[in-house]
Amino acid sequence: MMTIRVGIVGFGLSGSVFHAPIIERVEGLELAAAVSSNAAKVHQTYPHIKVYADIDTMLAEDNVDLVVICTPNTTHVDYAKKAIETGKHVVVEKPFTVTADEAEQLIALARERGVRLAVYHNRRWDNDFRTMKALLETEMLGRLSTYEAHFDRFRPQVADRWREKDMPGSGILYDLGSHLIDQALDLFGMPQTVYADLRVERDGAQTVDYFHLILGYPNMRAILHSGSLVKMAGPRFTLHGDRGSFVKYGIDPQESQLREGKHPGDEGWGEDNRETYGKLSRMDGEQSIEEAIPTLPGCYELFYEGVYEAIQHGSPVPVSAEDALNTIRIIQYAIQSHESQRTIRIPE
């Protein structure tokens, strides 16, 4: 088995929690390097890897095959370009870019240089989303009328971090919104229309910290919502069709498990509690049936297993840059909708 050497650019929360522990557990991948201003912090957990002060030095030494970009959103394009131009395969943390034009530039460059380019929309491998997607494939809900997904938080205090500054690509629409949009597009494809209500709801907030999106499909609406002042969260997913409904509370545990230092393969990895199994209410002829749907386990490691297969065997990357481009397009349409106070019809 070929070993693919991986270098992570940026070793903050994203690089150290969401990427490095997953990469370490995927057969065929070797965490070989990191770009960080704090080498001591990196070496506390990964004493064997080489730490560089900047991406240019890492690329010049040619010590890696795959570069993972985990830096602030405004740097994604510059760093990804540098890696692609030196012939490296690239994974970019979500959101892919700030604008659709930037995404198209990276896609064209990767195609020209013959390298694989993927985007880390890891929430496709959340346990609740996997379960709900599998349920939709059974058609037990019939023709779907409403899909509603929430990613709410209770964070009344504004943090001093770049995601909450008034800068391009910051705010909750780019952060959590990119997850919800990607999930909806993975299920239903591009919508016909986009309507958005964006707010700055907390005292002292500098950027969007609330959104309510409605994606319009021919016979269905996908409602995507996130707020920062939600102390008592409602359902994570709510689906209604002409044969029944599905409601799921709770959130996938993989993020909290990674923060606790757990890894894929550890006991209980990605598993749900029975009390938060989704509830299905459906009609079977004239009979009404209600049942709990066991939650499939979450598995973020499948993303990097897919990246390995794409590089080694030429299979499709697990989340394509083209898919991620569509997510950025929806974000831009949402901003346009909010600013114009109207529903935006997406060109065919």
C-alpha atoms as one frame of an Amber mdcrd trajectory, in Angstrom:
protein
   0.000   0.000   0.000   1.327   3.386  -1.010   1.789   5.834   1.871   0.520
   9.360   1.252   2.353  11.958   3.324   0.089  14.706   4.639   0.925  18.250
   5.644  -1.594  20.364   7.565  -1.443  24.134   7.082  -2.755  25.776  10.241
  -2.855  23.900  13.543  -5.596  25.673  15.439  -8.923  24.073  16.330  -9.625
  22.831  12.812  -6.220  21.331  12.089  -5.520  19.873  15.522  -9.012  18.568
  16.358 -10.932  17.896  13.144  -8.140  16.735  10.824  -4.981  15.429  12.504
  -6.668  12.775  14.723  -8.655  11.476  11.739  -5.664  11.391   9.388  -3.620
   9.494  12.011  -6.179   6.671  12.031  -6.616   6.211   8.263  -4.536   3.424
   6.739  -2.292   4.670   3.973  -2.062   8.252   5.279   0.909   9.525   7.255
   0.777  12.840   9.120   4.226  14.091   8.142   4.200  17.865   8.580   2.381
  20.924   9.843   2.622  24.657   9.274   2.257  26.446  12.590   3.648  29.400
  14.523   3.693  27.208  17.649   5.866  24.176  17.021   5.888  23.257  20.724
   2.106  22.890  20.723   2.198  20.597  17.691   4.976  18.447  19.124   3.093
  17.907  22.386   0.783  15.555  20.497   2.762  14.742  17.352   6.468  14.781
  18.268   7.419  12.859  15.111   6.219  15.372  12.506   8.137  18.288  11.051
   6.788  21.765  11.787   7.328  24.629   9.368   6.882  28.336   9.945   5.236
  28.878   6.559   3.724  26.941   3.678   6.399  28.016   1.192   9.136  26.281
   3.174   7.101  23.099   3.533   6.373  22.973  -0.191   9.995  23.746  -1.092
  11.235  20.767   0.939   8.814  18.487  -0.967   8.068  16.502   2.185   4.345
  15.935   1.554   1.988  14.587  -1.120  -1.290  15.976   0.221  -1.786  19.460
   1.693  -4.709  20.173   4.034  -5.654  23.865   4.336  -7.049  24.689   7.811
  -6.453  28.436   7.933  -8.879  31.427   7.975 -11.261  31.522   5.022  -9.604
  34.496   3.319  -6.336  32.524   2.984  -7.795  29.377   1.383  -7.306  30.492
  -2.201  -3.720  31.698  -1.828  -2.528  28.599   0.050  -4.420  26.146  -2.134
  -2.963  27.755  -5.272   0.564  27.412  -3.928   0.049  23.742  -3.129  -1.604
  22.925  -6.458   1.093  24.751  -8.429   3.731  22.516  -6.828   1.808  19.398
  -7.814   0.284  18.567  -4.430  -3.152  17.129  -3.900  -5.269  19.419  -1.703
  -8.034  19.252   0.875  -9.546  22.625   1.800 -11.480  23.125   5.027 -15.014
  24.399   4.519 -16.142  26.893   3.401 -14.151  26.251   0.221 -13.663  29.917
  -0.728 -15.318  33.276  -0.085 -16.618  33.720  -3.648 -17.684  31.460  -6.492
 -15.136  33.068  -8.817 -12.321  32.031  -6.475 -13.665  28.473  -6.346 -13.769
  28.272 -10.139 -10.147  29.442 -10.327  -8.980  26.667  -7.996 -10.995  24.028
  -9.860  -9.486  25.078 -13.192  -5.959  25.121 -11.759  -6.299  21.659 -10.178
  -7.601  20.282 -13.448  -4.702  21.868 -15.354  -2.080  20.454 -12.944  -3.719
  17.030 -12.703  -4.122  16.954  -8.912  -7.057  15.961  -6.715  -8.954  18.757
  -4.950 -11.499  18.023  -2.208 -13.359  20.079   0.397 -13.871  18.994   4.014
 -17.649  18.980   4.331 -17.379  16.380   7.074 -20.997  16.786   8.254 -22.091
  14.470   5.450 -20.790  11.763   7.806 -22.695  12.902  10.901 -24.721  10.044
  12.355 -28.038  11.911  12.168 -27.554  12.993   8.557 -26.514   9.499   7.456
 -29.596   8.042   9.145 -31.959  10.596   7.653 -30.449  10.164   4.174 -30.860
   6.380   4.379 -34.464   6.832   5.502 -35.234   9.063   2.512 -33.903   6.381
   0.186 -36.555   3.954   1.511 -39.319   6.364   0.420 -41.252   5.611   3.621
 -42.094   9.305   3.891 -43.514   9.305   0.366 -43.237  12.518  -1.619 -41.276
  14.931   0.537 -42.882  18.331   1.113 -40.701  19.947   3.789 -37.113  19.382
   4.898 -35.938  21.454   7.851 -32.431  21.395   9.326 -31.163  23.381  12.306
 -27.640  24.055  13.601 -28.357  26.246  16.628 -26.091  27.367  19.471 -26.274
  29.347  22.684 -23.325  31.727  22.553 -24.583  35.090  23.871 -21.058  36.444
  24.275 -19.192  37.473  21.129 -15.787  35.785  21.009 -12.565  37.489  19.965
 -11.810  35.305  16.959 -11.606  35.846  13.210 -14.875  34.012  12.512 -16.744
  36.763  14.380 -14.910  39.749  12.911 -16.274  41.996  10.180 -14.289  40.510
   7.320 -14.932  38.578   4.092 -16.012  34.989   4.704 -16.744  35.436   8.397
 -20.041  34.906  10.193 -22.351  32.001  10.822 -23.666  31.758   7.246 -20.211
  30.815   5.961 -19.407  28.751   9.052 -22.419  26.610  10.001 -24.430  27.580
   6.938 -21.978  25.889   4.605 -22.639  22.584   6.420 -26.419  22.821   6.166
 -26.318  23.978   2.550 -23.931  21.192   1.538 -26.172  18.593   3.175 -29.257
  19.926   1.388 -27.489  20.000  -1.986 -26.174  16.476  -1.409 -29.763  15.295
  -0.941 -31.678  17.384  -3.459 -29.249  19.102  -5.829 -29.373  22.790  -6.718
 -32.656  24.541  -5.913 -34.609  26.807  -8.229 -34.847  29.697  -5.750 -33.166
  31.048  -2.616 -34.684  33.283   0.056 -32.639  34.458   3.039 -33.159  36.393
   6.251 -29.784  37.288   7.805 -29.390  39.016  11.156 -26.861  40.316  13.645
 -28.742  39.311  16.789 -26.212  39.544  19.652 -25.062  42.698  21.379 -21.625
  43.650  20.055 -21.688  41.204  17.134 -19.815  42.397  14.041 -21.077  39.888
  11.504 -24.051  37.643  10.711 -24.872  35.355  13.647 -28.373  34.213  12.566
 -29.755  32.961   9.279 -32.971  31.507   7.936 -32.788  30.155   4.390 -35.524
  28.700   2.218 -34.345  26.725  -0.795 -37.123  26.298  -3.314 -37.547  23.050
  -5.258 -40.454  22.235  -7.612 -42.586  20.406  -5.025 -40.556  20.827  -1.852
 -38.929  23.404   0.408 -35.643  22.975   2.290 -35.507  25.260   5.347 -32.066
  25.817   6.851 -31.735  27.703  10.116 -29.101  28.712  12.648 -29.125  31.076
  15.599 -26.650  32.031  18.320 -29.203  32.597  21.117 -30.865  29.189  21.288
 -30.644  27.879  24.867 -33.202  25.112  24.338 -32.689  23.559  20.930 -35.538
  22.053  18.947 -35.238  19.190  16.464 -32.069  18.891  14.422 -33.979  17.508
  11.418 -37.707  17.600  10.648 -39.071  15.994   7.475 -42.674  15.831   6.287
 -43.978  13.831   3.333 -47.330  12.592   2.067 -46.859   9.252   3.878 -45.344
  10.396   7.146 -42.905  12.504   9.163 -39.463  12.067  10.719 -38.115  14.123
  13.637 -34.580  13.845  15.015 -33.239  15.594  18.126 -29.649  15.742  19.306
 -26.377  16.203  17.460 -23.660  13.853  16.251 -21.035  13.289  19.002 -17.894
  13.158  16.856 -16.954  16.810  17.405 -17.214  16.488  21.181 -15.400  13.151
  21.065 -12.522  14.672  19.084 -12.300  17.551  21.568 -12.044  14.950  24.344
  -9.113  13.301  22.577 -10.972  10.303  21.157 -10.320   8.838  17.706 -12.090
   6.733  15.079 -12.182   3.151  16.268 -12.507   4.052  19.955 -15.444   2.570
  21.843 -18.661   4.433  21.128 -17.182   6.439  18.254 -19.953   8.286  16.409
 -22.713   6.388  18.204 -26.023   7.914  19.282 -27.923   7.560  22.548 -31.102
   5.522  22.296 -33.122   8.355  23.826 -32.274  10.613  20.879 -33.067   8.133
  18.111 -35.206   9.786  15.444 -38.960   9.213  15.530 -40.827   8.106  12.424
 -44.596   8.490  12.173 -46.069   6.994   9.001 -49.157   5.499   7.460 -49.335
   1.838   6.460 -52.642   1.686   4.624 -55.182   2.903   7.168 -52.904   2.181
  10.114 -50.739   4.832  11.792 -47.315   3.532  12.873 -44.828   5.271  15.131
 -41.335   3.882  15.640 -37.823   4.868  16.673 -35.204   4.661  13.921 -31.804
   3.498  15.240 -29.112   6.001  14.342 -26.332   4.887  12.037 -22.861   5.608
  13.475 -21.056   8.757  12.435 -17.806   8.215  10.567 -15.683  11.257   9.641
 -12.851   8.877   8.804 -14.700   7.887   5.614 -13.843  11.290   4.159 -10.090
  10.702   4.387 -10.443   7.077   3.366 -12.124   8.432   0.252  -9.321  10.936
  -0.310  -6.781   8.110  -0.153  -8.751   6.067  -2.682  -9.051   9.070  -4.996
  -5.299   9.711  -4.984  -4.226   6.094  -5.075  -6.825   4.571  -7.388  -8.395
   7.486  -9.249 -11.864   7.195  -7.724 -13.932  10.384  -7.193 -13.019  12.505
  -4.172 -15.571  12.232  -1.331 -16.645  15.887  -1.632 -15.776  17.461  -4.953
 -14.688  21.049  -5.409 -17.590  21.407  -7.839 -20.038  20.480  -5.060 -18.370
  22.964  -2.738 -18.559  25.636  -5.451 -22.343  25.217  -5.489 -22.439  25.743
  -1.730 -20.589  29.046  -2.147 -23.003  30.026  -4.901 -25.950  29.461  -2.553
 -24.262  31.578   0.127 -23.810  34.397  -2.371 -27.425  34.087  -3.534 -28.507
  34.205   0.119 -26.594  37.429   0.694 -28.115  38.865  -2.488 -31.591  37.823
  -1.346 -31.167  39.454   2.051 -29.781  42.682   0.635 -32.557  42.983  -1.970
 -35.290  41.617   0.331 -36.553  39.260  -2.355 -36.443  35.671  -3.481 -33.611
  34.992  -5.930 -34.267  32.718  -8.894 -31.170  30.709  -9.783 -30.232  30.762
 -13.469 -30.494  27.375 -15.167
